[in-house]
mmCIF file of C-alpha atoms and ligand atoms in Angstrom:
data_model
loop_
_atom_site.group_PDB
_atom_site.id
_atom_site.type_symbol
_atom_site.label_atom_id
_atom_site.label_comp_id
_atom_site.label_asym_id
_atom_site.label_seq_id
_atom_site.Cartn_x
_atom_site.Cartn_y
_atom_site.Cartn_z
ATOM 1 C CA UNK A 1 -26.491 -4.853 -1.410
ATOM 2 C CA UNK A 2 -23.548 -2.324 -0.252
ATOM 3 C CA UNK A 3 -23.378 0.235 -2.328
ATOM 4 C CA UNK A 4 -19.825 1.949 -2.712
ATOM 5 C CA UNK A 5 -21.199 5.232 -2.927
ATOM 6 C CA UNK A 6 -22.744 4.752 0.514
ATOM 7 C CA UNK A 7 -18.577 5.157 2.051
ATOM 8 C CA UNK A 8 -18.791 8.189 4.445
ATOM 9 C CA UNK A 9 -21.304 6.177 6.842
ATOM 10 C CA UNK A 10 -18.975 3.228 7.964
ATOM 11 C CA UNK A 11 -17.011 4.469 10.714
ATOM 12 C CA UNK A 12 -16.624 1.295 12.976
ATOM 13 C CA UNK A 13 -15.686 -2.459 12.708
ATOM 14 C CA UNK A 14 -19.212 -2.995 13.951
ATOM 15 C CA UNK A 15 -20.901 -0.408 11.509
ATOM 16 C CA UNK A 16 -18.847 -2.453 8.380
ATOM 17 C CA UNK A 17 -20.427 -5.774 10.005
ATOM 18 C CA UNK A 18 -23.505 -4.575 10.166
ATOM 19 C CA UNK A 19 -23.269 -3.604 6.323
ATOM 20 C CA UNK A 20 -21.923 -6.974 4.954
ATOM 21 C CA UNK A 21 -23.808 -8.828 7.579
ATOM 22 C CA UNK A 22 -23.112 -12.489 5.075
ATOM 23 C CA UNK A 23 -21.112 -13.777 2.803
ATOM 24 C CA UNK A 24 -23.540 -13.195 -0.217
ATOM 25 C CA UNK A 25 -23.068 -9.358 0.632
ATOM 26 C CA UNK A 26 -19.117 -9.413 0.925
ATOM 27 C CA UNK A 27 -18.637 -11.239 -2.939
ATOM 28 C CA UNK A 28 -21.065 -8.746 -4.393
ATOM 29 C CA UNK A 29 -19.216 -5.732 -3.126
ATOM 30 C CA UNK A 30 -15.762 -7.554 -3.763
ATOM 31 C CA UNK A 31 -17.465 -7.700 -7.207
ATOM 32 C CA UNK A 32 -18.300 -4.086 -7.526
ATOM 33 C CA UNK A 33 -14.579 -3.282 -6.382
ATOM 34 C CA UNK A 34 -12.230 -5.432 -8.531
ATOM 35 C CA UNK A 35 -15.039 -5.030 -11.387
ATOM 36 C CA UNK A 36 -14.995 -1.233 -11.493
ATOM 37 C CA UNK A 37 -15.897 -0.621 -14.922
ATOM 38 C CA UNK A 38 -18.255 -4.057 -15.662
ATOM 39 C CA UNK A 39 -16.855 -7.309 -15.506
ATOM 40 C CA UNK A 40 -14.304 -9.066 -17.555
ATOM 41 C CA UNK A 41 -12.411 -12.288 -18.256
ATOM 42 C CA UNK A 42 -8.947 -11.903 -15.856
ATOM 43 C CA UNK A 43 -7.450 -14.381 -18.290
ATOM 44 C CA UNK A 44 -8.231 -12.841 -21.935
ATOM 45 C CA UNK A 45 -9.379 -9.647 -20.464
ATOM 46 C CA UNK A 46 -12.729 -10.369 -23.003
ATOM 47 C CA UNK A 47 -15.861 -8.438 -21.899
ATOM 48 C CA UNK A 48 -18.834 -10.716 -22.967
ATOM 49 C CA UNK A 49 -19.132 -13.021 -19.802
ATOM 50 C CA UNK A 50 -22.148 -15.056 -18.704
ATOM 51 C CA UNK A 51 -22.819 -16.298 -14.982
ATOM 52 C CA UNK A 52 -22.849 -20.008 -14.148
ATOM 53 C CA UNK A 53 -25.871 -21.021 -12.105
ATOM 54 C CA UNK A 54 -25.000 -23.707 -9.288
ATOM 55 C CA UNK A 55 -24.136 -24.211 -5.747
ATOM 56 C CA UNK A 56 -21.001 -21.895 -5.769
ATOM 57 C CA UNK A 57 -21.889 -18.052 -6.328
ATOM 58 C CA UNK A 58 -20.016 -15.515 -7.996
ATOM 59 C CA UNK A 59 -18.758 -17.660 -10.353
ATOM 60 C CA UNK A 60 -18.775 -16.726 -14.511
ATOM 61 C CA UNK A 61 -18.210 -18.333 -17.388
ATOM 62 C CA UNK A 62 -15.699 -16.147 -20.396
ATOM 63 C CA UNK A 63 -17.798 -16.024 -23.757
ATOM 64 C CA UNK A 64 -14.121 -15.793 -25.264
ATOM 65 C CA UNK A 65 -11.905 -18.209 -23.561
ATOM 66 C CA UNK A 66 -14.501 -20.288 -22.285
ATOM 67 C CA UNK A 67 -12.660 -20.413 -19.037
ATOM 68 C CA UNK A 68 -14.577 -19.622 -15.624
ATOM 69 C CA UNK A 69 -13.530 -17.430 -13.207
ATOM 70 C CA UNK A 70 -14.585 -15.818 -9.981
ATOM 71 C CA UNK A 71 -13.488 -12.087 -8.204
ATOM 72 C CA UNK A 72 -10.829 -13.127 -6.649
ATOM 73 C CA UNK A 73 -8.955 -14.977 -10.405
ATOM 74 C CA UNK A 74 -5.813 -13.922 -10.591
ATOM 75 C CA UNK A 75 -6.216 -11.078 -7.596
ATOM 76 C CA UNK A 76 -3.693 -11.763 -4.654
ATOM 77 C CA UNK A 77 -6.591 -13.283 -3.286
ATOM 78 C CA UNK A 78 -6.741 -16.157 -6.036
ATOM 79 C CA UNK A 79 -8.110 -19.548 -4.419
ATOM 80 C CA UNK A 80 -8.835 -18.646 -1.187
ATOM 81 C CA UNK A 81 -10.427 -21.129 0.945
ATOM 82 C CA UNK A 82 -11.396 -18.008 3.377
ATOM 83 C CA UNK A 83 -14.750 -15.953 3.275
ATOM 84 C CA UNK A 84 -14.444 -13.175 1.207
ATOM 85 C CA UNK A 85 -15.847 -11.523 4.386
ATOM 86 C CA UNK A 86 -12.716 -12.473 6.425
ATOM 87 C CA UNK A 87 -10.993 -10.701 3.786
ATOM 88 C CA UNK A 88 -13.034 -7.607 3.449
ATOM 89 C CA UNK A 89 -12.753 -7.388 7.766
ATOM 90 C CA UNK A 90 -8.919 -7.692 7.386
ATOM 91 C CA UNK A 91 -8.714 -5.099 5.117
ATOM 92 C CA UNK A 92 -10.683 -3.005 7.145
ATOM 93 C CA UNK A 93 -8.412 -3.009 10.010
ATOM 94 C CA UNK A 94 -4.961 -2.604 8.202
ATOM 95 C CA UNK A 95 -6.373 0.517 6.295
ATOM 96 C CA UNK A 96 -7.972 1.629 9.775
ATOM 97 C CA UNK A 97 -4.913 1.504 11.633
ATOM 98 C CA UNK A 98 -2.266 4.158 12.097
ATOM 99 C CA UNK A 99 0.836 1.985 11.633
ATOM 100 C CA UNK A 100 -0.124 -1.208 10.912
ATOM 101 C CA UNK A 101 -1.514 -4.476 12.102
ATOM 102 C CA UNK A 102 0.696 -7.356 12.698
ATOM 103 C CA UNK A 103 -0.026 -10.761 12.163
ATOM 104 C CA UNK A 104 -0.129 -11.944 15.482
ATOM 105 C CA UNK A 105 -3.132 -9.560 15.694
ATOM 106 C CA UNK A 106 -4.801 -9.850 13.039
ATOM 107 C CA UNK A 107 -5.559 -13.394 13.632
ATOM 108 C CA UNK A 108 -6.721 -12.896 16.864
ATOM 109 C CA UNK A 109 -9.054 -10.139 15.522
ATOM 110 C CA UNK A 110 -10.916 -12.079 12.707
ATOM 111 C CA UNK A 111 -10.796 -15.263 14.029
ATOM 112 C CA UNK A 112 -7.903 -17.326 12.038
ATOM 113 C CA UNK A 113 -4.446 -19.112 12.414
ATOM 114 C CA UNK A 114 -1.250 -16.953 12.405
ATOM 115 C CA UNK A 115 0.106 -18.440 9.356
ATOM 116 C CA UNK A 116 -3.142 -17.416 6.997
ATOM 117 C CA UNK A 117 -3.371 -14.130 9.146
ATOM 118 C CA UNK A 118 0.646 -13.777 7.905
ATOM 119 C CA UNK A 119 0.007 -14.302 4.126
ATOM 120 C CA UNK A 120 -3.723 -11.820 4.371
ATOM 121 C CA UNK A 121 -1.586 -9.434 4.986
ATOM 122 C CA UNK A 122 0.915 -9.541 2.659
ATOM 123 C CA UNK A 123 -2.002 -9.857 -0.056
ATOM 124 C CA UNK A 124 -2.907 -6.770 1.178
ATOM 125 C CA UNK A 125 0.123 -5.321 0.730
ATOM 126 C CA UNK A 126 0.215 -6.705 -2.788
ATOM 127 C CA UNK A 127 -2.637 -4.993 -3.301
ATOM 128 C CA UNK A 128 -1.318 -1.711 -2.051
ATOM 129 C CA UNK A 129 1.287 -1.760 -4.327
ATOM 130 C CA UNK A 130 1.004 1.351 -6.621
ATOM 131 C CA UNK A 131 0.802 1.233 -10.681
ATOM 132 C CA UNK A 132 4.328 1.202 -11.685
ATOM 133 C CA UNK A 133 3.066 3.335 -14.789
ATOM 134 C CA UNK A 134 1.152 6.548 -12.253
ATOM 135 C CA UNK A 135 3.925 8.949 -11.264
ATOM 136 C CA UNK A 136 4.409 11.520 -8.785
ATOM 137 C CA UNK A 137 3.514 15.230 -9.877
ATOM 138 C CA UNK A 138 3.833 18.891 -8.781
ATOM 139 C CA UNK A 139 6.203 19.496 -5.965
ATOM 140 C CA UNK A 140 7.730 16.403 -4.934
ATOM 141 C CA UNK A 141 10.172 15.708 -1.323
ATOM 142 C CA UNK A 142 12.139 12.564 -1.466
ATOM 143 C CA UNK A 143 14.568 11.681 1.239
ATOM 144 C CA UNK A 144 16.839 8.039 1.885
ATOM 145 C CA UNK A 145 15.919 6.143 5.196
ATOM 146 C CA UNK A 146 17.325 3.597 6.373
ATOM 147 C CA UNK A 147 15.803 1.108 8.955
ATOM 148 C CA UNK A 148 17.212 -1.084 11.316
ATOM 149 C CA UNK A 149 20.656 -1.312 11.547
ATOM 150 C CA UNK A 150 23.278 0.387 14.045
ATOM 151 C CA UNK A 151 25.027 3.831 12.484
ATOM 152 C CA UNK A 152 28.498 3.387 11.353
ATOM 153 C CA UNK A 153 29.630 6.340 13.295
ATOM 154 C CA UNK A 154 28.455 8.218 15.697
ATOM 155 C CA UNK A 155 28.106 12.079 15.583
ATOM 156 C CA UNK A 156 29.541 12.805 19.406
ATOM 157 C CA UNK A 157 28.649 16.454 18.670
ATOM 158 C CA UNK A 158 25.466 15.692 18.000
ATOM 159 C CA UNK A 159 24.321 12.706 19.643
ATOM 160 C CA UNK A 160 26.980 12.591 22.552
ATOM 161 C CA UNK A 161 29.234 10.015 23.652
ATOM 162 C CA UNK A 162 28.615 5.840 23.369
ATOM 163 C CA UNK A 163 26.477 4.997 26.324
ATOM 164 C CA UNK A 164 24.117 7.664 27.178
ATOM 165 C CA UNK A 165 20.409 7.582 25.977
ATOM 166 C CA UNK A 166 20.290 9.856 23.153
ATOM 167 C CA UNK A 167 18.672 9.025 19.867
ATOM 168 C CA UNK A 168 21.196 8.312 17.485
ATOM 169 C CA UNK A 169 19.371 7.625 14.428
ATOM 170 C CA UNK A 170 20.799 4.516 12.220
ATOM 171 C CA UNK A 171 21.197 5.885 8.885
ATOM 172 C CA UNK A 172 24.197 6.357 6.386
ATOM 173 C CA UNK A 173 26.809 3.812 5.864
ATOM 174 C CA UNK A 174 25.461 1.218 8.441
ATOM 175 C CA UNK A 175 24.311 -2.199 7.209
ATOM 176 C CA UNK A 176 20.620 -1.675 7.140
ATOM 177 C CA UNK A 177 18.747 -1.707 3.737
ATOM 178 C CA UNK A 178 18.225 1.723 2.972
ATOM 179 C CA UNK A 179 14.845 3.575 1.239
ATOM 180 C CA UNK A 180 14.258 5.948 -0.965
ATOM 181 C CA UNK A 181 11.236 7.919 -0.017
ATOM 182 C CA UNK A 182 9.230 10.185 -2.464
ATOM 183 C CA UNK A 183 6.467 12.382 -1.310
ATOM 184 C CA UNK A 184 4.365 15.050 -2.757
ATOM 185 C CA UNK A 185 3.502 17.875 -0.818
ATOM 186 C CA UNK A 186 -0.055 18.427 0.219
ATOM 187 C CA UNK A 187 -0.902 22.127 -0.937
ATOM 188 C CA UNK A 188 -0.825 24.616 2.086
ATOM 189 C CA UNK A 189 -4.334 26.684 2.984
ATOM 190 C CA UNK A 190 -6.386 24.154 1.954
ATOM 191 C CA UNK A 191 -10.105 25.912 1.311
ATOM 192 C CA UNK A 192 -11.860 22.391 1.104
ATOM 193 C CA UNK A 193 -10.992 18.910 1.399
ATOM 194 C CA UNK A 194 -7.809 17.720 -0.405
ATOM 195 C CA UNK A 195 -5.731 14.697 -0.737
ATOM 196 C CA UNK A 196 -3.217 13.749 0.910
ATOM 197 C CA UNK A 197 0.086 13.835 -1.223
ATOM 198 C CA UNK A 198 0.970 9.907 -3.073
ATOM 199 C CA UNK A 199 3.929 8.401 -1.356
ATOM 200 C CA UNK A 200 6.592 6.070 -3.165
ATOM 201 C CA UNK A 201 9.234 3.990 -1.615
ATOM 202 C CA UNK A 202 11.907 1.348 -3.158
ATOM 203 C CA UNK A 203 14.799 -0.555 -1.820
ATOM 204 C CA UNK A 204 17.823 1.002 -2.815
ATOM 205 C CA UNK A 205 21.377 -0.848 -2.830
ATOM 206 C CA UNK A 206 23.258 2.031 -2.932
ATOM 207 C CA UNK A 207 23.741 6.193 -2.195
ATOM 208 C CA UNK A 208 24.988 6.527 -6.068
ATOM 209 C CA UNK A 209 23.421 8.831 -8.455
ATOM 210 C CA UNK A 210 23.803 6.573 -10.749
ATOM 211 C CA UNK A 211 21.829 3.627 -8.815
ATOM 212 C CA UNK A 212 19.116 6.074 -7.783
ATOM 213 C CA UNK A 213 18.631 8.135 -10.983
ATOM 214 C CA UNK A 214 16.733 5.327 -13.002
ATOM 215 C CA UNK A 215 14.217 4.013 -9.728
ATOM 216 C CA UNK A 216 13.839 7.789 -9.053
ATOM 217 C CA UNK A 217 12.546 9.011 -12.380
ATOM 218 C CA UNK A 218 10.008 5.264 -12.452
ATOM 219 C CA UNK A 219 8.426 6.951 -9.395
ATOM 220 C CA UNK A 220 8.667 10.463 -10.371
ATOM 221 C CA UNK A 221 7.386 12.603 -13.465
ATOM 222 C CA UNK A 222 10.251 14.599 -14.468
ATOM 223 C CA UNK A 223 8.349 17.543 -14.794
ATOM 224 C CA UNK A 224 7.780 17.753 -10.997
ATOM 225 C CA UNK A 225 10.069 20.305 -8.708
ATOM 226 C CA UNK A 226 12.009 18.627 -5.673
ATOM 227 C CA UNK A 227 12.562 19.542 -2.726
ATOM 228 C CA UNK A 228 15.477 17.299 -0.935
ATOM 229 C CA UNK A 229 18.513 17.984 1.543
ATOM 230 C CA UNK A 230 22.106 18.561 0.159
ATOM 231 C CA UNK A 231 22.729 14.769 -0.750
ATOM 232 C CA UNK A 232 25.351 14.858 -3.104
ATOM 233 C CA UNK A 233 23.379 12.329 -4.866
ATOM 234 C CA UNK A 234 20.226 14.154 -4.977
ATOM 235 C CA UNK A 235 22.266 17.704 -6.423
ATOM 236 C CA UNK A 236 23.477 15.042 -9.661
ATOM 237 C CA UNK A 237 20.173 14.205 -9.740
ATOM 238 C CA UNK A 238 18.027 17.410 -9.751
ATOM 239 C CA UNK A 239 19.136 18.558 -13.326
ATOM 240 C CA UNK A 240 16.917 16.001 -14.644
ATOM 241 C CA UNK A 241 13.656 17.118 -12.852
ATOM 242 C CA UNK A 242 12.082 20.434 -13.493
ATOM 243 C CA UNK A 243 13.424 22.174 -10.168
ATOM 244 C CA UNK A 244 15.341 21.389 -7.154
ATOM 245 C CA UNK A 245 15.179 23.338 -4.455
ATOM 246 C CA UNK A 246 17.617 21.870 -1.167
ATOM 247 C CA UNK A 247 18.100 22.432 2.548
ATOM 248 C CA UNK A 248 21.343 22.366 4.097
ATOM 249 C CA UNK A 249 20.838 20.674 7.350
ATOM 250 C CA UNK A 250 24.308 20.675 8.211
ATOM 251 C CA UNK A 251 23.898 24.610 8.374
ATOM 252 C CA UNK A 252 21.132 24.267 10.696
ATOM 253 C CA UNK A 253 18.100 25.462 7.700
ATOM 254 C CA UNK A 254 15.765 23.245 8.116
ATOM 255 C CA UNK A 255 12.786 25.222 6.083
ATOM 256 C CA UNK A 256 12.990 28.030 3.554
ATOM 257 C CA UNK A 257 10.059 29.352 2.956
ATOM 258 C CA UNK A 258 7.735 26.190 1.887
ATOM 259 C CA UNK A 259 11.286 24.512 0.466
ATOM 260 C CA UNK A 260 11.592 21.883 3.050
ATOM 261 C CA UNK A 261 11.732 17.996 3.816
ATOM 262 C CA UNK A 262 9.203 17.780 7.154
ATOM 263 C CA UNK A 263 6.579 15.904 5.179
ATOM 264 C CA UNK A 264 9.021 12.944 3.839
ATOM 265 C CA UNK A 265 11.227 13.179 7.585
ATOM 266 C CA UNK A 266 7.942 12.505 9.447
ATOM 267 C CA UNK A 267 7.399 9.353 7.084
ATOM 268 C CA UNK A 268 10.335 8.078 7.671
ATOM 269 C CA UNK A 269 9.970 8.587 11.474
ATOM 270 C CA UNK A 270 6.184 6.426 10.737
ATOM 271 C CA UNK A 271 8.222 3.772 9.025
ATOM 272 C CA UNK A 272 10.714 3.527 12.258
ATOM 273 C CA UNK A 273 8.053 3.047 14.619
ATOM 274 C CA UNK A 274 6.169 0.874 12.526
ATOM 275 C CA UNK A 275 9.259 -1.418 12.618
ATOM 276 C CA UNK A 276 9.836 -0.375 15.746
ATOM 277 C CA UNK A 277 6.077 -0.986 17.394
ATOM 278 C CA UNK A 278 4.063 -3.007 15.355
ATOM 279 C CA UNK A 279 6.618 -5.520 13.062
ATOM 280 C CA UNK A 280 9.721 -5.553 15.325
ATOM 281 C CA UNK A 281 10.801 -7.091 12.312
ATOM 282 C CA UNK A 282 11.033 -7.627 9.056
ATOM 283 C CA UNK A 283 12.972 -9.647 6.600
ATOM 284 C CA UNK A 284 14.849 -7.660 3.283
ATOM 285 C CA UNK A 285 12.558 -10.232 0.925
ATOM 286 C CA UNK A 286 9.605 -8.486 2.166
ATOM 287 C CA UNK A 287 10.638 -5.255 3.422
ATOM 288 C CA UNK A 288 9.247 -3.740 0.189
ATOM 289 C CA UNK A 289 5.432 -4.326 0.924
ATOM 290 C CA UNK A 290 5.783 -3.523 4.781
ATOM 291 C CA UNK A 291 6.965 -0.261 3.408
ATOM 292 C CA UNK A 292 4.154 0.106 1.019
ATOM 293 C CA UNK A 293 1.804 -0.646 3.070
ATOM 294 C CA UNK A 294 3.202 2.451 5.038
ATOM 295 C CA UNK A 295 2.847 4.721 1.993
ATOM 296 C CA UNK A 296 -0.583 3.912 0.700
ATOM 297 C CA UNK A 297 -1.937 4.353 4.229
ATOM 298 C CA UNK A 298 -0.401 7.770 4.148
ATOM 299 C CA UNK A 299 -1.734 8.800 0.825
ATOM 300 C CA UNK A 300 -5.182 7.989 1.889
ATOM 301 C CA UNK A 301 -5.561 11.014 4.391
ATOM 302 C CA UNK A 302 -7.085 14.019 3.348
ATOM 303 C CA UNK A 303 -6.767 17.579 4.976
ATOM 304 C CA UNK A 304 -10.616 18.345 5.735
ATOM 305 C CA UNK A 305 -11.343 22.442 7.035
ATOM 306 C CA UNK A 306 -13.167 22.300 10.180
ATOM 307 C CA UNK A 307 -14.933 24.360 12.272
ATOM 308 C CA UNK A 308 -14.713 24.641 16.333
ATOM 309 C CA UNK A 309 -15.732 27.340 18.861
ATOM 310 C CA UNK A 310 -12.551 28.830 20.851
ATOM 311 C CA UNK A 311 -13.955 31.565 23.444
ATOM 312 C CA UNK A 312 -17.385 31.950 21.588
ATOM 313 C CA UNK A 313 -15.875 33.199 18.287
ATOM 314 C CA UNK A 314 -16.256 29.980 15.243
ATOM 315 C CA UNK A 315 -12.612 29.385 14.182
ATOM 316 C CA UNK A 316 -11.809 27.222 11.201
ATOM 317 C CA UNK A 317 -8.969 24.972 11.154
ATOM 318 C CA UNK A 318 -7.364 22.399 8.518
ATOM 319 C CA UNK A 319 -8.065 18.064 10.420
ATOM 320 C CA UNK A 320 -5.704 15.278 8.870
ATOM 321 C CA UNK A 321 -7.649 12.581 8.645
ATOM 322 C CA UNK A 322 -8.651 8.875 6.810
ATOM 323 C CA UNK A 323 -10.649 8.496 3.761
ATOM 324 C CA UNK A 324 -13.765 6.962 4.138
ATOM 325 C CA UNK A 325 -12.894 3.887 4.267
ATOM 326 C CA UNK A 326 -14.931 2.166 1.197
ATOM 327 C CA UNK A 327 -13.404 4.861 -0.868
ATOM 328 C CA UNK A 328 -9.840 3.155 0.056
ATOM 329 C CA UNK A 329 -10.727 -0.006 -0.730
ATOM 330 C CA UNK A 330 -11.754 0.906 -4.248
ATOM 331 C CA UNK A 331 -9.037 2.400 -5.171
ATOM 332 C CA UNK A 332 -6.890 -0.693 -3.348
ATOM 333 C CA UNK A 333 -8.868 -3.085 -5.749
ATOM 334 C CA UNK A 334 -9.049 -1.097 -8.859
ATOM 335 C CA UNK A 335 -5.337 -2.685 -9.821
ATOM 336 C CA UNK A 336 -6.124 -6.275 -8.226
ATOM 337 C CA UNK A 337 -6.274 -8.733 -11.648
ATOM 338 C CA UNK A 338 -2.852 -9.416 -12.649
ATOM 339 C CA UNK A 339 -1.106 -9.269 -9.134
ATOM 340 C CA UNK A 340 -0.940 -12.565 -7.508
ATOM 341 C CA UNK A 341 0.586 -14.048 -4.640
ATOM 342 C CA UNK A 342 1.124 -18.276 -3.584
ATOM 343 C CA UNK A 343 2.690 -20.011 -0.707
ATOM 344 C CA UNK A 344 6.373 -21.287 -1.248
ATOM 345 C CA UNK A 345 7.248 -24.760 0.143
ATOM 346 C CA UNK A 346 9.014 -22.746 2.496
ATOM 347 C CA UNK A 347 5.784 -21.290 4.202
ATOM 348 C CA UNK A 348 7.135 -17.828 2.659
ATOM 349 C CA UNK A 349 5.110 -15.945 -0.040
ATOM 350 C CA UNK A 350 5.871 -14.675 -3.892
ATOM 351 C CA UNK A 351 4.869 -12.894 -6.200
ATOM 352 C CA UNK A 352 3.740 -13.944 -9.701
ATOM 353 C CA UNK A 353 3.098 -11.176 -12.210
ATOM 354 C CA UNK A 354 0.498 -11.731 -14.642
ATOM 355 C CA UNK A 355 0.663 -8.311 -16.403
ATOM 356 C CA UNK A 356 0.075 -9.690 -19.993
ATOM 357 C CA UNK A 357 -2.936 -11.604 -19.730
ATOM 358 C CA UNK A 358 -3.816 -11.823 -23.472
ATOM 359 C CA UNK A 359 0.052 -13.188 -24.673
ATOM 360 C CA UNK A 360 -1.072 -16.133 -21.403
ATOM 361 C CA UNK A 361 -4.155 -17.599 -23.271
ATOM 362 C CA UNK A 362 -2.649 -18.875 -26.431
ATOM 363 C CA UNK A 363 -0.291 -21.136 -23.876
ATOM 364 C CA UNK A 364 -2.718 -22.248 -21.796
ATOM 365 C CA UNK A 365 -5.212 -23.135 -24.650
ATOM 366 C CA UNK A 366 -2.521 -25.519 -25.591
ATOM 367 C CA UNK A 367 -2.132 -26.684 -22.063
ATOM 368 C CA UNK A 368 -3.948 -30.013 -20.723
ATOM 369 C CA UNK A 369 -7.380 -29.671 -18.745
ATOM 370 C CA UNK A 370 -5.034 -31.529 -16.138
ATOM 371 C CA UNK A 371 -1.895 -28.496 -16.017
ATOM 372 C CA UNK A 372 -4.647 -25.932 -15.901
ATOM 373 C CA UNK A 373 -6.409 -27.396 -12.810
ATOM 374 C CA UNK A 374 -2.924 -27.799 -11.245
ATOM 375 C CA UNK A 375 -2.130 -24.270 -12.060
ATOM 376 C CA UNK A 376 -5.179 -23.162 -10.484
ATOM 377 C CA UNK A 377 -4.337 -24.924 -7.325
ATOM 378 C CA UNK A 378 -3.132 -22.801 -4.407
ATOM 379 C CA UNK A 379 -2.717 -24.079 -0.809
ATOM 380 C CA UNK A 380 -4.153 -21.866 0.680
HETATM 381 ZN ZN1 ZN B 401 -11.402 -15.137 -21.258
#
């Protein structure tokens, strides 16, 4: 059996094969992960549960609801017809990439159709998705992107004239859906390991104060200090929080001190290339969970102080680099009942939120044996 605590020793696709060499192996540590704190009913949330002997492992019986369920009930893997191992492989190379994995492949790397290789990895994503009630603390940088899309205008000053190959970023008043990005900053002169800073993104429809004040403070604790540029927006906005500190790029200041944007900028330049390299594409409906996808992968880095030889004298120096990669998918499962995800006749994906489970079980008691079974029912 894999033990969770055994993380730092997986360092290759082969290595994680080698650990959950069957099937029997990848349910109990999908077990151990969406189970963190002992196993429990995803329907009534009731702890007293009792396994069901028979053909099909991993599957339990609630003491309370009498209902069974399995790992995956009510996860954004609910139903699937794949090996949990499949799963477990997939989520191994999205959270070991640098920018992504597209669909394309994906299936190519575990072995499955486009389509299911498609919907994987927006489960994934699902799963990434952050607790809407965990907040950003200490000294936070947030910063509007916008991807995709041509600019309105174009800054001849800056960028030169129409025609010539200069990088003319798209960005404010041009059609493409536009971000807001929140990231804390990673403490400077690390002395031992240390996370790297959350990151939070949502859609936003417009550049208002007004429109960004309320999704600002549901990702953002409002005793945390920002740190933005001069958005007119973002000066409204910084009364609220317990600092602001801004740079005026316009002014060419592009740091003062440790006030500065760089962390959040160089996000946004990993979302563009994403987009850019890995996606080419993405549709508004789901532009949300590419991005977040984007921003849990960047919060599970940690700064790690090395030490290398330069001319015979031992130097020490501060390494970005991934969590072990168990570690990662603890924390991806440790929100995973309650968030699930079905096919549309379409072939598209959504959501369904299960938040409350207890206020679901006096319906469904009600409900026939027949509308459960249907309800249960995912093509997969
Ligand atoms: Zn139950």
């Amino acid at each position: 059996m894999v033990s969770i605590r055994q993380s730092k020793q997986i360092t290759s696709l082969e290595e994680f094969r080698r650990r959950v060499p069957n099937e029997e192996t990848a349910l109990r540590l999908l077990e151990a992960m969406v189970w963190q704190n002992g196993r429990f009913c995803p329907r009534c949330g009731g702890a007293e549960t009792r396994s069901i002997r028979g053909p099909r492992p991993g599957l339990y019986e609630c003491c309370a609801c009498r209902r069974q369920f399995r790992a995956t009930t009510r996860t954004p893997l609910h139903g699937t017809k794949l090996p949990i191992r499949r799963w477990l492989e997939a989520i191994y190379l999205t959270l070991m990439s640098s920018k992504g994995v597209s669909s394309v492949v994906l299936a190519r790397q575990i072995g499955i159709d486009q389509a299911s290789a498609w919907k994987i990895a927006h489960a994934i994503r699902l799963l990434m998705r952050p607790p809407a009630e965990e907040h950003l603390t200490g000294t936070v940088e947030i910063d509007t992107v916008a991807v995709a899309g041509d600019p309105k205008k174009r800054n001849i000053r800056r960028y030169g004239p129409v025609g010539k190959h200069i990088y003319n970023p798209p960005g404010r008043g041009s059609e493409a859906p536009t971000t807001l990005v929140a990231i804390e900053k990673t403490q400077a002169n690390v002395t031992t390991s240390t996370r790297a800073g959350r990151v939070r993104v949502a859609a936003i429809d417009s550049l208002s104060a007004a429109h960004i004040g309320p999704i600002l403070s549901g990702m953002v604790d409002s005793g945390t200090v920002l740190h933005s540029d001069d958005d007119t927006a973002f000066r409204k906005l910084g009364a609220s929080f317990s600092g602001h500190e801004t740079v005026v790029h316009s002014d060419q200041e592009f740091a003062r001190g440790d006030v500065h944007i760089n962390t959040v900028e160089g996000f946004n330049s990993t979302i563009r290339r994403a987009y850019l390299g890995v996606w080419h594409y993405w549709s508004e409906e789901h532009g949300q969970r590419y991005m977040e996808e984007l921003a849990f992968r960047a919060g599970q880095r940690e700064v790690v102080r090395k030490t290398r030889k330069v001319r015979g004298k031992v130097k020490m120096r501060s390494i970005s680099e991934p969590r072990p990669v168990l570690d990662q998918m603890r924390e991806l499962f440790a929100h995973a009942v309650g968030r699930e995800m079905r096919r549309t006749e379409t072939w598209s994906v959504i959501e369904i939120d299960r938040s409350t489970p207890a206020a679901q079980v006096t319906t469904r008691r009600g409900s026939s044996l027949k509308q459960q079974k249907a309800d249960d029912h995912i093509p997969f």
